[in-house]
Short mmCIF file of C-alpha atoms in Angstrom, two decimals:
data_model
loop_
_atom_site.label_atom_id
_atom_site.label_comp_id
_atom_site.label_asym_id
_atom_site.label_seq_id
_atom_site.Cartn_x
_atom_site.Cartn_y
_atom_site.Cartn_z
CA MET A 826 -34.69 -6.85 60.46
CA SER A 827 -34.94 -7.90 64.07
CA PHE A 828 -32.51 -10.15 65.92
CA VAL A 829 -35.43 -12.58 66.34
CA ASP A 830 -35.34 -13.17 62.57
CA PHE A 831 -31.84 -14.60 62.88
CA ILE A 832 -32.66 -17.34 65.37
CA GLY A 833 -34.56 -20.52 64.66
CA GLU A 834 -34.90 -22.35 61.37
CA PRO A 835 -32.73 -20.90 58.59
CA PRO A 836 -34.47 -19.49 55.49
CA THR A 837 -34.19 -21.36 52.20
CA THR A 838 -34.05 -20.60 48.51
CA THR A 839 -35.01 -22.74 45.53
CA VAL A 840 -32.55 -22.95 42.67
CA THR A 841 -33.26 -24.69 39.38
CA ILE A 842 -30.46 -26.57 37.63
CA ASN A 843 -30.98 -28.98 34.77
CA GLY A 844 -34.73 -28.85 35.31
CA HIS A 845 -34.44 -29.87 38.97
CA ALA A 846 -35.71 -27.55 41.68
CA ILE A 847 -33.25 -27.78 44.57
CA ILE A 848 -34.05 -26.31 47.99
CA VAL A 849 -30.95 -24.88 49.66
CA SER A 850 -30.90 -23.75 53.31
CA ARG A 851 -29.01 -20.69 54.46
CA ALA A 852 -25.55 -21.60 55.76
CA ARG A 853 -24.94 -21.59 59.49
CA PHE A 854 -21.92 -19.77 60.90
CA GLY A 855 -19.39 -22.59 60.28
CA LEU A 856 -20.39 -23.18 56.67
CA HIS A 857 -20.78 -19.42 56.17
CA LEU A 858 -17.09 -18.96 57.00
CA GLN A 859 -16.05 -21.73 54.61
CA LEU A 860 -18.23 -20.33 51.80
CA ALA A 861 -16.92 -16.80 52.38
CA ARG A 862 -13.39 -18.17 52.02
CA LEU A 863 -14.37 -19.96 48.81
CA ASN A 864 -15.83 -16.72 47.44
CA GLU A 865 -12.51 -14.99 48.07
CA HIS A 866 -10.79 -17.71 46.03
CA ILE A 867 -13.39 -17.31 43.25
CA ALA A 868 -12.79 -13.54 43.15
CA ASN A 869 -9.02 -14.14 42.97
CA ALA A 870 -9.46 -16.67 40.17
CA VAL A 871 -11.70 -14.23 38.24
CA GLN A 872 -9.10 -11.52 38.69
CA THR A 873 -6.27 -13.75 37.45
CA ARG A 874 -8.56 -14.93 34.63
CA ASN A 875 -8.14 -18.58 35.62
CA ARG A 876 -11.19 -20.03 33.90
CA GLN A 877 -10.84 -23.65 35.02
CA MET A 878 -10.27 -22.58 38.61
CA VAL A 879 -13.38 -20.34 38.62
CA ALA A 880 -15.53 -23.19 37.26
CA ALA A 881 -14.04 -25.70 39.76
CA LEU A 882 -14.56 -23.37 42.73
CA ILE A 883 -18.17 -22.56 41.77
CA SER A 884 -18.84 -26.32 41.53
CA GLU A 885 -17.22 -26.83 44.95
CA TYR A 886 -19.37 -24.05 46.44
CA LEU A 887 -22.56 -25.63 45.12
CA LEU A 888 -21.50 -29.10 46.31
CA MET A 889 -20.93 -27.71 49.82
CA CYS A 890 -24.47 -26.31 49.72
CA GLY A 891 -25.95 -29.71 48.90
CA VAL A 892 -26.32 -29.48 45.10
CA GLN A 893 -25.75 -32.87 43.43
CA PRO A 894 -22.66 -33.30 41.18
CA ASP A 895 -24.83 -34.60 38.29
CA ASP A 896 -26.89 -31.42 38.28
CA ILE A 897 -23.76 -29.24 38.19
CA GLU A 898 -22.26 -31.35 35.41
CA ASN A 899 -25.38 -31.46 33.23
CA GLY A 900 -26.80 -27.99 33.92
CA CYS A 901 -26.38 -25.02 31.57
CA GLY A 902 -23.30 -22.93 32.48
CA ASP A 903 -25.25 -19.73 33.08
CA GLU A 904 -27.84 -21.70 35.07
CA VAL A 905 -25.09 -23.02 37.36
CA ILE A 906 -23.54 -19.55 37.84
CA PHE A 907 -27.01 -18.10 38.45
CA ALA A 908 -27.69 -20.77 41.11
CA TRP A 909 -24.36 -19.89 42.76
CA LEU A 910 -25.35 -16.19 42.76
CA GLN A 911 -28.76 -17.00 44.25
CA ILE A 912 -27.20 -19.06 47.08
CA LYS A 913 -24.48 -16.44 47.58
CA ASN A 914 -27.22 -13.82 47.87
CA LEU A 915 -29.08 -15.99 50.40
CA ASN A 916 -25.89 -16.31 52.44
CA THR A 917 -25.00 -12.62 52.42
CA LEU A 918 -25.33 -11.04 55.88
CA ARG A 919 -28.71 -9.34 56.10
CA GLU A 920 -27.28 -6.73 58.44
CA LYS A 921 -23.76 -5.60 59.15
CA PRO A 922 -23.36 -5.31 62.93
CA ALA A 923 -21.23 -2.38 64.13
CA ILE A 924 -18.30 -4.63 65.01
CA LEU A 925 -17.98 -5.79 61.39
CA ARG A 926 -17.75 -2.22 60.11
CA GLN A 927 -14.19 -2.23 61.34
CA ASN A 928 -11.73 -4.61 59.80
CA GLU A 929 -10.27 -7.13 62.23
CA PRO A 930 -11.03 -5.15 65.41
CA HIS A 931 -8.87 -7.43 67.58
CA THR A 932 -5.70 -6.07 65.99
CA GLU A 933 -4.60 -2.65 67.13
CA ASN A 934 -3.02 -1.62 63.87
CA ASN A 935 -3.68 -3.55 60.69
CA THR A 936 -0.76 -1.96 58.88
CA ALA A 937 1.75 -2.81 61.60
CA GLU A 938 4.08 -5.74 61.18
CA LYS A 939 2.25 -8.93 62.07
CA PRO A 940 3.26 -10.65 65.32
CA PRO A 941 4.74 -14.18 65.13
CA TYR A 942 1.52 -15.69 66.50
CA GLU A 943 -0.55 -14.21 63.65
CA TYR A 944 -2.07 -16.67 61.16
CA ASP A 945 -4.54 -16.73 58.31
CA GLY A 946 -8.13 -16.64 59.60
CA ARG A 947 -7.17 -15.54 63.12
CA TYR A 948 -10.02 -13.04 63.18
CA TRP A 949 -12.54 -15.87 62.94
CA ALA A 950 -10.68 -17.95 65.54
CA TRP A 951 -10.84 -14.89 67.81
CA ILE A 952 -14.64 -14.63 67.34
CA ILE A 953 -15.14 -18.34 68.15
CA SER A 954 -12.79 -18.23 71.13
CA THR A 955 -14.45 -15.05 72.51
CA LEU A 956 -17.91 -16.61 72.20
CA ALA A 957 -16.70 -19.87 73.76
CA SER A 958 -15.08 -18.13 76.74
CA SER A 959 -17.96 -15.67 77.24
CA TYR A 960 -20.86 -18.09 77.11
CA GLY A 961 -19.22 -21.49 77.68
CA TRP A 962 -20.41 -22.80 74.31
CA SER A 963 -18.65 -25.54 72.36
CA GLU A 964 -17.19 -24.99 68.91
CA THR A 965 -20.07 -27.05 67.43
CA ASP A 966 -22.67 -24.86 69.17
CA ILE A 967 -21.05 -21.70 67.85
CA LEU A 968 -20.65 -22.97 64.29
CA ASN A 969 -24.35 -23.91 64.26
CA LEU A 970 -25.53 -20.37 65.00
CA SER A 971 -26.79 -18.17 62.20
CA PRO A 972 -23.97 -15.82 61.05
CA GLU A 973 -25.76 -12.68 62.25
CA ALA A 974 -26.65 -14.21 65.64
CA ALA A 975 -22.97 -15.21 66.16
CA ILE A 976 -21.77 -11.67 65.42
CA TYR A 977 -24.47 -10.04 67.59
CA TYR A 978 -23.65 -12.38 70.51
CA LEU A 979 -19.99 -11.48 70.09
CA GLN A 980 -20.91 -7.79 70.12
CA GLU A 981 -22.93 -8.28 73.33
CA ALA A 982 -20.01 -10.15 74.97
CA LEU A 983 -17.66 -7.26 74.13
CA ILE A 984 -20.18 -4.66 75.42
CA ILE A 985 -20.48 -6.59 78.72
CA ASP A 986 -16.66 -6.74 78.94
CA TYR A 987 -16.44 -3.00 78.29
CA ARG A 988 -19.04 -2.21 80.98
CA ASN A 989 -17.27 -4.44 83.53
CA ILE A 990 -13.95 -2.71 82.86
CA GLU A 991 -15.71 0.67 83.06
CA ILE A 992 -17.21 -0.19 86.49
CA ARG A 993 -13.82 -1.34 87.81
CA ARG A 994 -12.24 1.82 86.41
CA GLN A 995 -14.79 4.03 88.20
CA LEU A 996 -13.53 2.57 91.49
CA SER A 997 -9.94 3.40 90.64
CA LYS A 998 -8.03 6.70 90.95
CA ILE A 999 -6.84 6.41 87.33
CA ALA A 1000 -10.27 7.49 86.06
CA TYR A 1001 -10.21 10.80 87.96
CA GLN A 1002 -7.96 13.72 87.11
CA TYR A 1003 -7.49 16.76 89.30
CA ASP A 1004 -8.43 20.03 87.64
CA GLU A 1005 -6.35 22.97 88.92
CA HIS A 1006 -8.92 25.62 87.94
CA SER A 1007 -12.03 24.13 89.51
CA LYS A 1008 -10.06 22.38 92.29
CA THR A 1009 -12.11 19.27 91.69
CA PHE A 1010 -11.59 15.78 90.36
CA THR A 1011 -13.11 15.17 86.93
CA TYR A 1012 -14.14 11.70 85.81
CA HIS A 1013 -12.64 10.57 82.50
CA PRO A 1014 -14.59 7.65 81.02
CA LEU A 1015 -12.85 4.70 79.41
CA PRO A 1016 -12.37 5.44 75.69
CA LYS A 1017 -14.80 3.43 73.59
CA PRO A 1018 -13.51 1.22 70.75
CA GLY A 1019 -14.18 2.61 67.28
CA TRP A 1020 -17.10 0.31 66.51
CA MET A 1021 -18.98 1.42 69.67
CA SER A 1022 -18.93 5.06 68.68
CA ASP A 1023 -19.17 4.61 64.92
CA THR A 1024 -22.41 6.17 63.73
CA THR A 1025 -21.89 5.55 60.01
CA GLN A 1026 -25.22 5.10 58.29
CA ALA A 1027 -25.82 2.31 55.82
CA THR A 1028 -25.60 3.33 52.15
CA LYS A 1029 -28.95 4.34 50.72
CA LYS A 1030 -30.29 2.36 47.78
CA VAL A 1031 -30.29 4.33 44.55
CA ARG A 1032 -33.41 4.05 42.43
CA VAL A 1033 -32.78 3.77 38.69
CA ARG A 1034 -35.17 5.52 36.31
CA LYS A 1035 -37.27 3.14 34.25
CA SER A 1036 -36.15 4.82 31.03
CA LEU A 1037 -32.54 3.87 31.84
CA LEU A 1038 -33.32 0.16 32.23
CA PRO A 1039 -32.86 -2.21 29.28
CA VAL A 1040 -36.00 -3.44 27.54
CA GLY A 1041 -36.88 -7.14 27.53
CA THR A 1042 -36.84 -9.71 30.29
CA ILE A 1043 -34.79 -8.95 33.40
CA THR A 1044 -33.94 -11.93 35.59
CA LYS A 1045 -33.67 -11.08 39.27
CA LEU A 1046 -31.60 -12.98 41.80
CA ASP A 1047 -34.68 -14.26 43.61
CA GLY A 1048 -35.48 -16.14 40.39
CA SER A 1049 -38.31 -13.83 39.34
CA GLU A 1050 -38.47 -12.29 35.89
CA VAL A 1051 -39.68 -8.81 35.05
CA GLU A 1052 -40.65 -7.65 31.59
CA TYR A 1053 -39.57 -4.10 30.85
CA VAL A 1054 -41.07 -2.29 27.87
CA GLN A 1055 -40.36 1.25 26.71
CA MET B 436 -37.01 -28.99 7.73
CA PHE B 437 -34.06 -27.43 9.51
CA ASN B 438 -33.54 -27.28 13.23
CA LYS B 439 -34.98 -24.00 14.55
CA ASN B 440 -32.15 -23.90 17.09
CA SER B 441 -29.61 -23.53 14.33
CA VAL B 442 -27.82 -20.53 12.87
CA ILE B 443 -26.08 -19.88 9.56
CA ILE B 444 -22.33 -19.30 9.52
CA GLY B 445 -20.66 -18.73 6.19
CA GLY B 446 -23.74 -20.10 4.42
CA LYS B 447 -23.76 -23.34 6.44
CA ARG B 448 -26.34 -24.26 9.06
CA VAL B 449 -24.93 -25.03 12.52
CA THR B 450 -26.91 -26.22 15.57
CA VAL B 451 -26.41 -24.10 18.68
CA LYS B 452 -24.90 -26.11 21.55
CA LYS B 453 -25.65 -25.98 25.26
CA LEU B 454 -23.38 -23.74 27.35
CA THR B 455 -21.14 -25.53 29.83
CA LEU B 456 -20.02 -23.95 33.11
CA ASP B 457 -16.58 -23.49 31.58
CA ASP B 458 -18.13 -21.70 28.56
CA ALA B 459 -20.16 -19.36 30.79
CA VAL B 460 -17.08 -18.48 32.86
CA GLN B 461 -15.09 -17.88 29.66
CA ILE B 462 -17.84 -15.53 28.40
CA ALA B 463 -17.72 -13.61 31.69
CA LEU B 464 -13.94 -13.22 31.54
CA LEU B 465 -14.08 -12.13 27.90
CA ALA B 466 -16.97 -9.74 28.55
CA ALA B 467 -15.25 -7.81 31.33
CA PRO B 468 -13.54 -5.21 29.08
CA VAL B 469 -16.59 -4.71 26.81
CA LEU B 470 -19.20 -4.42 29.55
CA PRO B 471 -19.18 -0.59 29.52
CA TYR B 472 -19.86 -0.76 25.76
CA ILE B 473 -22.69 -3.29 26.25
CA GLU B 474 -24.09 -1.11 29.06
CA ASN B 475 -24.06 1.94 26.76
CA HIS B 476 -26.00 0.08 24.10
CA LYS B 477 -28.16 -2.21 26.20
CA HIS B 478 -31.36 -0.83 24.63
CA GLU B 479 -30.15 -1.66 21.15
CA PHE B 480 -28.78 -5.05 22.18
CA SER B 481 -31.85 -6.10 24.09
CA GLU B 482 -34.15 -5.12 21.21
CA ALA B 483 -31.92 -6.91 18.72
CA LEU B 484 -31.99 -10.01 20.94
CA ILE B 485 -35.79 -9.92 21.06
CA GLY B 486 -35.68 -9.76 17.25
CA GLN B 487 -37.84 -6.69 16.87
CA HIS B 488 -37.87 -5.28 13.36
CA ASN B 489 -38.14 -1.69 14.37
CA PRO B 490 -36.19 0.26 11.74
CA ASP B 491 -35.26 2.98 14.24
CA VAL B 492 -33.89 0.47 16.70
CA LEU B 493 -32.00 -1.42 14.02
CA SER B 494 -30.52 1.76 12.60
CA ALA B 495 -29.46 2.76 16.13
CA LEU B 496 -27.86 -0.66 16.54
CA PHE B 497 -26.03 -0.40 13.24
CA LYS B 498 -24.87 3.09 14.13
CA ALA B 499 -23.59 1.75 17.42
CA LEU B 500 -21.99 -1.16 15.60
CA SER B 501 -20.24 1.04 13.11
CA GLU B 502 -18.98 3.49 15.71
CA GLU B 503 -17.89 1.34 18.59
CA MET B 504 -18.20 -2.28 17.69
CA LEU B 505 -15.15 -2.23 15.45
CA ARG B 506 -13.05 -1.71 18.56
CA HIS B 507 -14.67 -4.67 20.30
CA ILE B 508 -15.58 -6.87 17.37
CA GLY B 509 -12.96 -9.50 18.23
CA VAL B 510 -14.27 -9.99 21.76
CA LEU B 511 -17.95 -9.91 20.76
CA SER B 512 -17.37 -12.37 17.94
CA HIS B 513 -15.48 -14.65 20.37
CA ILE B 514 -18.40 -14.51 22.85
CA VAL B 515 -20.99 -15.25 20.17
CA ALA B 516 -18.84 -18.14 18.84
CA ILE B 517 -18.82 -19.71 22.33
CA MET B 518 -22.58 -19.24 22.55
CA VAL B 519 -23.02 -21.03 19.24
CA GLY B 520 -20.45 -23.67 20.20
CA VAL B 521 -18.00 -23.28 17.32
CA ASP B 522 -14.31 -22.44 16.99
CA PRO B 523 -14.01 -18.63 17.53
CA GLN B 524 -11.33 -18.15 14.85
CA GLU B 525 -13.26 -20.08 12.25
CA PHE B 526 -16.43 -18.21 13.23
CA ALA B 527 -14.78 -14.80 12.85
CA ALA B 528 -13.37 -15.77 9.46
CA LYS B 529 -16.66 -17.06 7.99
CA VAL B 530 -19.60 -15.18 9.52
CA THR B 531 -21.17 -12.27 7.61
CA THR B 532 -22.73 -9.20 9.26
CA ASP B 533 -26.25 -10.28 8.21
CA GLU B 534 -25.70 -13.77 9.59
CA PHE B 535 -24.36 -12.26 12.81
CA ILE B 536 -27.45 -10.06 13.30
CA ASP B 537 -29.84 -12.87 12.33
CA MET B 538 -28.36 -15.30 14.83
CA LEU B 539 -28.96 -13.03 17.86
CA PRO B 540 -32.69 -13.87 18.25
CA VAL B 541 -31.85 -17.58 17.79
CA LEU B 542 -29.22 -17.39 20.54
CA ASN B 543 -31.75 -15.58 22.71
CA ARG B 544 -34.21 -18.43 22.17
CA VAL B 545 -31.74 -21.25 22.82
CA HIS B 546 -29.90 -19.62 25.72
CA ASN B 547 -31.42 -17.57 28.49
CA ILE B 548 -29.64 -14.30 27.68
CA PRO B 549 -31.08 -12.25 30.61
CA ARG B 550 -29.92 -14.98 33.00
CA LEU B 551 -26.53 -15.20 31.27
CA TYR B 552 -26.18 -11.41 31.56
CA VAL B 553 -27.00 -11.47 35.28
CA SER B 554 -24.58 -14.39 35.78
CA VAL B 555 -21.75 -12.60 33.96
CA MET B 556 -22.32 -9.37 35.88
CA GLY B 557 -22.60 -11.24 39.18
CA LEU B 558 -19.40 -13.17 38.61
CA LEU B 559 -17.44 -10.06 37.65
CA GLN B 560 -18.89 -8.18 40.62
CA THR B 561 -17.10 -10.56 43.00
CA ILE B 562 -13.86 -8.69 42.24
CA GLN B 563 -15.40 -5.36 43.29
CA GLU B 564 -16.90 -6.92 46.43
CA GLN B 565 -13.48 -8.25 47.41
CA GLN B 566 -11.84 -4.89 46.71
CA ILE B 567 -14.22 -3.07 49.07
CA GLY B 568 -13.71 -5.80 51.68
CA ASP B 569 -17.29 -6.98 52.05
CA SER B 570 -16.63 -9.65 54.68
CA GLY B 571 -20.31 -10.49 55.04
CA ASP B 572 -20.54 -12.03 51.62
CA ALA B 573 -20.62 -15.81 51.70
#
């Protein structure tokens, strides 16, 4: 996908609950963060087998995406979960920018004892504050970006910062070390952060042989159904 | 005339109820330990759900039932009881094997089993996604 696909009107998906077709738009950055947090809570509730909590959180997720309470209440259970999966799929990042391949890149050592100014969600506050200080945008502007655009703008801001530091470093003696053998000064570039030199390739999709698929109707997350016969 | 969306449990006809969100979540949580078993026998299960009377398929299903289902019968019976909308303990005490097999196509007609399957798998997958730290998932 191109960056151009991440700017402009957000894509939508149509979910059907209780016989009603509901059009849901892809979450912008602010809502994306809130929904991601809610998904963490859902995963925790599934892990602790807290049934009521899972159902309540899925309902909350759908409400935040604009689904009406009546539809959630009167819809079939699997229909409601399926709608949640469809919207969750719509809101999944289409691409994972290099900076996200590292966990919390603003912290030097994730295993180290946390400093007193650390707090829950600081990573996201750091992203918003970096974007605000780099481009002069307001919090509202930033939270209205598409999630991918926000992360790519952040990545660009950090690349510009890196290049500026690199240029300043080239003018300083610190960047040049004297080599006894060649009797010359050798330039030592500024070490790049991990995400700038990470060349990890995305995982390839594995194709499953048709003979290994179950027979009957398979419902896909885009709402389509495929009939498999042996 | 009886309701075609009904099943027989212990000789009595019971109408299958609609699944609530709570029911669907409960099915997912119950299904977690038996999913590998269901995966291993998805051909047999899916053909049984369609209600095909292929003797080979049915014999494969019964073979699978006899070999592995005994270990999971409690969980599977609990799941089917929720799908029917009856008390799981009462269901397990009264239902016969023939009634159990006969009700699968009815449940497939009343509920959308492929969608329920995808929903259960999707819900359980959230744990794996969290464990691998997929921060892009909202």
